[in-house]
Short mmCIF file of C-alpha atoms and ligand atoms in Angstrom, two decimals:
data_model
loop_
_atom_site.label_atom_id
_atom_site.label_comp_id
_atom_site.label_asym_id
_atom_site.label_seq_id
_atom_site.Cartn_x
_atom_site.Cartn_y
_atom_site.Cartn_z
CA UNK A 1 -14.21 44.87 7.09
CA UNK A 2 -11.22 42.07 6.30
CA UNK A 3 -9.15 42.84 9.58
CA UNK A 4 -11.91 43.71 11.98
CA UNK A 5 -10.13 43.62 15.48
CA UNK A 6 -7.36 41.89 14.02
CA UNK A 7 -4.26 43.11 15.89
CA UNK A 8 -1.23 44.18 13.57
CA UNK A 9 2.39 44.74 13.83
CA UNK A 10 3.37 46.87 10.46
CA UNK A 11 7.29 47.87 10.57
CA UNK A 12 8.89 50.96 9.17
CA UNK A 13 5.09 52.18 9.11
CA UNK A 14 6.49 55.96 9.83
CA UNK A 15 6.48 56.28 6.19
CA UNK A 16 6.06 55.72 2.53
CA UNK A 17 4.48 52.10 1.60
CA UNK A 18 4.60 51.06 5.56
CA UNK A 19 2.45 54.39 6.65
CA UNK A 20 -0.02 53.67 3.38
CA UNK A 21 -0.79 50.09 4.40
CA UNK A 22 -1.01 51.81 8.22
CA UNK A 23 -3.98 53.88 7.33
CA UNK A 24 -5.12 51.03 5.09
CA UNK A 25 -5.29 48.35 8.16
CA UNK A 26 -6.92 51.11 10.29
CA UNK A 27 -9.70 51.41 7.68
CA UNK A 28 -10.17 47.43 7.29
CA UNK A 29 -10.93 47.65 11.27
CA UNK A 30 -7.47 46.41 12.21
CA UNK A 31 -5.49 47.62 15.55
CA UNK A 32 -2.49 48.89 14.37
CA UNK A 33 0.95 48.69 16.33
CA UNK A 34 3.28 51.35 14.03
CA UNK A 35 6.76 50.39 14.58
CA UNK A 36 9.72 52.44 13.22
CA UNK A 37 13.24 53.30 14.32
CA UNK A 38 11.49 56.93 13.19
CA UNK A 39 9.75 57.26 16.63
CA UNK A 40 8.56 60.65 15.32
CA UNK A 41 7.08 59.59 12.07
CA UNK A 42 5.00 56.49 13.84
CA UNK A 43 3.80 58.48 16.46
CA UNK A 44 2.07 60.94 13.29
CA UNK A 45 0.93 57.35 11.42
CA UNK A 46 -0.73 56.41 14.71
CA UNK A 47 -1.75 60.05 15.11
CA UNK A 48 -3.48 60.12 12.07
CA UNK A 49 -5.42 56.88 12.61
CA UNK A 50 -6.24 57.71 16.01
CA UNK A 51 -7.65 61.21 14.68
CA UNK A 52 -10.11 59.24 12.14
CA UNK A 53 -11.56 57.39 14.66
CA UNK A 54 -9.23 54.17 14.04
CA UNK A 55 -6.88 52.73 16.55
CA UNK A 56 -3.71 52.76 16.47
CA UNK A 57 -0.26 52.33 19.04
CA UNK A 58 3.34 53.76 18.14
CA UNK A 59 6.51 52.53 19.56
CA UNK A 60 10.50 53.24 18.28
CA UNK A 61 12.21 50.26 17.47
CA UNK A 62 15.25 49.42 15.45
CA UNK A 63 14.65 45.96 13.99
CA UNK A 64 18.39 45.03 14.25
CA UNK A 65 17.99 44.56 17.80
CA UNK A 66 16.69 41.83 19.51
CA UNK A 67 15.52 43.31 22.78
CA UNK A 68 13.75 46.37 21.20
CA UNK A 69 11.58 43.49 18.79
CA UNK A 70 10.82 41.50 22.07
CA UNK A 71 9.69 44.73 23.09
CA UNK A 72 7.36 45.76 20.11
CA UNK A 73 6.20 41.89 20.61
CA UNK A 74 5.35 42.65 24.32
CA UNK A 75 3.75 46.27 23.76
CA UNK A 76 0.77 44.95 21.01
CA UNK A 77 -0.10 42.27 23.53
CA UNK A 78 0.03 44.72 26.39
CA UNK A 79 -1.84 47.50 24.28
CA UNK A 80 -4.59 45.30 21.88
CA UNK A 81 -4.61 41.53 23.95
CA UNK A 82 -2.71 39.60 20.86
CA UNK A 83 -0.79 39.51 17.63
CA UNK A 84 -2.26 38.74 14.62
CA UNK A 85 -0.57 40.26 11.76
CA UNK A 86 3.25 41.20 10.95
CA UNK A 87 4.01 43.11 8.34
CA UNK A 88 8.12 43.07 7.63
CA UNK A 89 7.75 45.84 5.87
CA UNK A 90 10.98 48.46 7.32
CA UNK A 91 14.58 48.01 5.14
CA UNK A 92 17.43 49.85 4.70
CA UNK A 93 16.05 51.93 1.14
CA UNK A 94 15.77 55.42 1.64
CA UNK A 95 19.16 57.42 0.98
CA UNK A 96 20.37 54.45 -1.00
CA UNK A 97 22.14 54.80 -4.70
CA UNK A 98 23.26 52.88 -7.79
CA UNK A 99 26.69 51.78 -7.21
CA UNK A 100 28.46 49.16 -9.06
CA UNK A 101 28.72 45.94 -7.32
CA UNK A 102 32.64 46.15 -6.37
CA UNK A 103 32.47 49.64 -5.61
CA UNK A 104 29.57 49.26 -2.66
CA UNK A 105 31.19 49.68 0.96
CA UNK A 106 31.67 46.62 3.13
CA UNK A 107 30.27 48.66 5.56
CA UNK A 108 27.26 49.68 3.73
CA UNK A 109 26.77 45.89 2.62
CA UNK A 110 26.46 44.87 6.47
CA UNK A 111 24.54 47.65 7.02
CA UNK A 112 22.25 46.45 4.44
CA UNK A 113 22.37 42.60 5.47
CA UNK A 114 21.51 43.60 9.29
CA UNK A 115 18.05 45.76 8.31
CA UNK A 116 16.77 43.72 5.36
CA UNK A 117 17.64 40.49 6.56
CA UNK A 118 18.72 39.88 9.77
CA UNK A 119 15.87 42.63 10.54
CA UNK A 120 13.11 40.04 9.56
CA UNK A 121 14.18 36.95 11.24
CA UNK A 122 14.16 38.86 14.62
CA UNK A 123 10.85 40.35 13.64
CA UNK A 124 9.66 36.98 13.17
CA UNK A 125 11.36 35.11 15.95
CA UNK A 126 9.56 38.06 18.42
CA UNK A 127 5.95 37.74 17.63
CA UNK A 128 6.03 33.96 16.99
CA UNK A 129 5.58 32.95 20.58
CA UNK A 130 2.11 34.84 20.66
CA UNK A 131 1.29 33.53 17.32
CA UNK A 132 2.01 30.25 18.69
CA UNK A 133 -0.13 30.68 21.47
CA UNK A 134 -2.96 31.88 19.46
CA UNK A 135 -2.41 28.80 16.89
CA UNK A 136 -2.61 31.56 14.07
CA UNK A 137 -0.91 33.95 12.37
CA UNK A 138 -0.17 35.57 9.36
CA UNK A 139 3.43 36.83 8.92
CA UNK A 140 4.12 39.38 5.53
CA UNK A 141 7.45 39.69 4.59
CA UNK A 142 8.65 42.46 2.01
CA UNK A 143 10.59 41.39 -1.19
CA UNK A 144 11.72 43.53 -4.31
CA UNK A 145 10.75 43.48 -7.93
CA UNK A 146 14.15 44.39 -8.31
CA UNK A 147 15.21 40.98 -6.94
CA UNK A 148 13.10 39.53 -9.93
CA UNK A 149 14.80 41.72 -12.48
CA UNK A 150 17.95 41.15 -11.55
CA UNK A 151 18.45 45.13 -11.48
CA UNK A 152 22.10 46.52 -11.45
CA UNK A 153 23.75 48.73 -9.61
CA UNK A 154 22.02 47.69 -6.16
CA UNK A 155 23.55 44.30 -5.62
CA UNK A 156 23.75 44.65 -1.83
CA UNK A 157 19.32 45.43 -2.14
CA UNK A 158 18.64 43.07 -4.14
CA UNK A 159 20.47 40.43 -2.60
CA UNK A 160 18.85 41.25 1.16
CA UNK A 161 15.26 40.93 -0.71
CA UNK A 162 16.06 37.73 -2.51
CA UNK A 163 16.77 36.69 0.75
CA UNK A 164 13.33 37.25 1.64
CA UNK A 165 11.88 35.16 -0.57
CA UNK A 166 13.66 32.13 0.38
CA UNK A 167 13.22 32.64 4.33
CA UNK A 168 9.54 33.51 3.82
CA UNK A 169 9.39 29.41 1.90
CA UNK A 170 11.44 28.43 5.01
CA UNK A 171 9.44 29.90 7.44
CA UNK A 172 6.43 28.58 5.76
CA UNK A 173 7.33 25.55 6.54
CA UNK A 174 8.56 25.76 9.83
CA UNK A 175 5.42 27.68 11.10
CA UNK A 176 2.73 25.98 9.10
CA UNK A 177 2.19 23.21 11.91
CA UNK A 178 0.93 26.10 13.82
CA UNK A 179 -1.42 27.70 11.90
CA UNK A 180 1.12 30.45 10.64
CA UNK A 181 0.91 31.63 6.95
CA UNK A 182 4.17 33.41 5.91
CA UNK A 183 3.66 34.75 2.56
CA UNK A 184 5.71 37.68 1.03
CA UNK A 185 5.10 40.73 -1.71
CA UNK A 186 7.39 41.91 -3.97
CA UNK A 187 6.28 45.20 -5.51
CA UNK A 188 7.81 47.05 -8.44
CA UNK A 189 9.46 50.35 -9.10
CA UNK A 190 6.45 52.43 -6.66
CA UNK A 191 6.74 55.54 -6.17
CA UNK A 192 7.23 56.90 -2.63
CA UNK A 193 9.59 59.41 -1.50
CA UNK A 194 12.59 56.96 -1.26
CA UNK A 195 12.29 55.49 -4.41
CA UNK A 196 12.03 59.37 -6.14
CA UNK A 197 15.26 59.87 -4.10
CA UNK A 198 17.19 56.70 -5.42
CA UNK A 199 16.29 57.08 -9.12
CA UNK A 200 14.97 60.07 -10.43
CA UNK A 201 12.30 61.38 -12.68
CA UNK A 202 14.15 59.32 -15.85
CA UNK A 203 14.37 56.22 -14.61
CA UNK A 204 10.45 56.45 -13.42
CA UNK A 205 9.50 56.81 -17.26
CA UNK A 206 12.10 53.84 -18.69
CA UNK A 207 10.46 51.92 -15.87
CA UNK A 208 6.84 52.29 -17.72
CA UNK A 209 8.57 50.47 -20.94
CA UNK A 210 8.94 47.04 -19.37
CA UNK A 211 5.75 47.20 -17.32
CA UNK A 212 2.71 44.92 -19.07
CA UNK A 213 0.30 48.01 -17.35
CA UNK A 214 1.70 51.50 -18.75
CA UNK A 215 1.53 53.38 -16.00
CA UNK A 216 3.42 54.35 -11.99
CA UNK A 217 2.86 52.46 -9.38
CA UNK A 218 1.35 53.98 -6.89
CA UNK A 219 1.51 52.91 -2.98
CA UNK A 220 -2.01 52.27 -3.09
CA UNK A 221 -1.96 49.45 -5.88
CA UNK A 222 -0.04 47.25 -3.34
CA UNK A 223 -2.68 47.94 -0.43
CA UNK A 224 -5.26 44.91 -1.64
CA UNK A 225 -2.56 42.81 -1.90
CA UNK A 226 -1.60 43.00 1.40
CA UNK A 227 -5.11 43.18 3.38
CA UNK A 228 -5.64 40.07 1.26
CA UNK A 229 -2.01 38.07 2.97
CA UNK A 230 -3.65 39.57 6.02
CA UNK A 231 -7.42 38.33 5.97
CA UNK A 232 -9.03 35.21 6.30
CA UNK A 233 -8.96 35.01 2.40
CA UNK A 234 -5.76 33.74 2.05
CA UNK A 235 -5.93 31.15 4.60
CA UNK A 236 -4.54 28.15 2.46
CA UNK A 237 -1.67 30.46 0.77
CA UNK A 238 1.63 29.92 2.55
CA UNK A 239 5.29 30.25 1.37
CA UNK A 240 3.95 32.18 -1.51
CA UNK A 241 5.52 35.63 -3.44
CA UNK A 242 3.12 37.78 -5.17
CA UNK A 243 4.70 40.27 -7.52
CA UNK A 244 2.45 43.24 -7.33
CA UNK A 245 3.91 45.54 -10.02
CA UNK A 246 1.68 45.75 -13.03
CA UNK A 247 3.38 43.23 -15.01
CA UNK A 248 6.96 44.40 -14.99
CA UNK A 249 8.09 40.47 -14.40
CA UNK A 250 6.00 37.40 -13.73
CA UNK A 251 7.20 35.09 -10.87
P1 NAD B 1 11.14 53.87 3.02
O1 NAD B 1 12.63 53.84 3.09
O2 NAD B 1 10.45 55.15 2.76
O3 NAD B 1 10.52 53.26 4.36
C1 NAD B 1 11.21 52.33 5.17
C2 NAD B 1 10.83 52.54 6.62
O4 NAD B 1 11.59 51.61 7.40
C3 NAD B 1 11.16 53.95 7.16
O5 NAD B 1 10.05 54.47 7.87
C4 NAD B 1 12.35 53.71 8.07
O6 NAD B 1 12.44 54.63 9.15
C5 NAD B 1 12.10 52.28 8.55
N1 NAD B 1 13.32 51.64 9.02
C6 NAD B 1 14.54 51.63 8.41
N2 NAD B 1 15.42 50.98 9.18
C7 NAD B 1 14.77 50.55 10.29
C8 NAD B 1 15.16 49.82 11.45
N3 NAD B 1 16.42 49.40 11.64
N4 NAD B 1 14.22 49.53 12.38
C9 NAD B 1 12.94 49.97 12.22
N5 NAD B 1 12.51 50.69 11.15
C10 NAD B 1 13.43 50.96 10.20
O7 NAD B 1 10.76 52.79 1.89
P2 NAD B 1 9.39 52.56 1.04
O8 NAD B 1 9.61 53.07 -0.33
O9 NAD B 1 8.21 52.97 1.83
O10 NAD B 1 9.44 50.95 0.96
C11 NAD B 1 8.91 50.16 2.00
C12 NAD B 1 9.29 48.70 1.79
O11 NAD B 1 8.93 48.28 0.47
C13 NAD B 1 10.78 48.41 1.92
O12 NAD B 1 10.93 47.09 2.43
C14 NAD B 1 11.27 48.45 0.49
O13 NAD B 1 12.44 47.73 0.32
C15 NAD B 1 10.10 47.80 -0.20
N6 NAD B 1 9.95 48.12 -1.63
C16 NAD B 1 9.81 49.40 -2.04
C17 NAD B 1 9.65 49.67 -3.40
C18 NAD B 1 9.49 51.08 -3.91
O14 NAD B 1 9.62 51.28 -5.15
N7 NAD B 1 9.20 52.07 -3.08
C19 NAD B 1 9.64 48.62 -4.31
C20 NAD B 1 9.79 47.30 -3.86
C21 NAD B 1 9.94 47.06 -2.50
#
């Protein structure tokens, strides 16, 4: 097991890619701390593990506020003794469309901006006092293959991921001294029920024409990439993005 007893944080894990790599922790022997602004849908995740003998905490959190991440910080120390692992993996995606770039709302653009960005840092600035402490850590952050396209019709998305990239280098290099590796993934077109709901059954096949590997992504090809950021593996990788999307564009 890669994440035996390791204790980890995994955002937006009430569903789609976050509730997959959940499950997938829980299996690797992690102790997983669901956190989602969908209390309801992180308290089934946790269920779930809980009910296949894994372990497993929920707890409701919007990401945009500062006192409810101090809080998810707090409750996996109170619950499981530490944090090891965060996963940044919640955003603003699901119920999002194509729009063209001076058509999106200001309001919508914040909106986006607060989740996917300022979301992160908070995420970030929360658990690294325990991280600290520990003189470890390993810190995931979420990026987009559509970032690395340069896809239209999403400019306010994209944008927030490409932020991601450069704050994970950043961070890199502000946590490195210690012991913190802040890596980040950016997987392609995969399909979970938000990215069905943004684009559609004909976008999913025009998506198969640019990809190297000619066939979906599935929530499950991004798993190993992740327990790998996570695990002792990767211990010399920091400030890194791994494009996980079968060849669709090389970083
Ligand atoms: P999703 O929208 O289904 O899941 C996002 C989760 O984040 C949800 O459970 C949601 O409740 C939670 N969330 C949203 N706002 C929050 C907030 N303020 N505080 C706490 N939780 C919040 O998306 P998904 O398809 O599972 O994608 C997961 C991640 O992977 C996202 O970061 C997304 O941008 C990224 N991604 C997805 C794809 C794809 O094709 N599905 C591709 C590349 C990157």
């Amino acid at each position: 097991m890669l994440l035996k007893d390791r204790v980890a944080i995994i955002t937006g894990g009430a569903q789609g890619l976050g509730k997959v790599y959940s499950l997938a922790f829980a299996k690797e022997g992690a102790k997983v701390v669901i956190a989602d602004i969908n209390a309801e849908g992180a308290t089934q995740t946790a269920r779930e593990i809980q009910d296949s003998s894994g372990e497993a905490r929920s707890i409701k959190v919007d990401i945009t506020d500062a006192s409810e991440t101090a809080k998810m910080a707090d409750y996996a120390v109170k619950e499981f003794g530490g944090i090891d692992i965060l996963v940044n993996n919640a955003a603003l995606y699901y119920g999002i469309s194509y729009q063209k770039f001076d058509e999106i709302p200001e309001e919508e653009w914040d909106r986006m901006m607060r989740i996917n960005v300022k979301g992160v840092w908070l995420s970030v600035k929360a658990v690294s006092p325990q991280m600290k402490k520990q003189g470890k850590g390993k810190i995931i952050n979420v990026s987009s293959g559509t970032t690395l396209k340069g896809n239209p019709g999403l400019l306010h998305y994209v944008a927030s991921k490409g932020a991601i990239i450069g704050m994970t280098r950043s961070l890199a290099r502000e946590m490195g001294e210690y012991g913190i590796n802040v890596n980040c993934i950016a997987p392609g077109f995969t399909l979970t029920e938000a990215s069905y709901l943004l684009a559609g059954g004909e976008a999913k096949t025009s998506v198969l024409a640019s990809r190297a590997l000619k066939r979906h992504e599935m929530p499950e090809d991004v798993i190993g990439v992740v327990i790998f950021l996570s695990s002792n593996l990767s211990d010399f990788l920091t400030g890194q993005t791994i494009a996980v999307n079968g060849g669709d564009s090389f970083l």
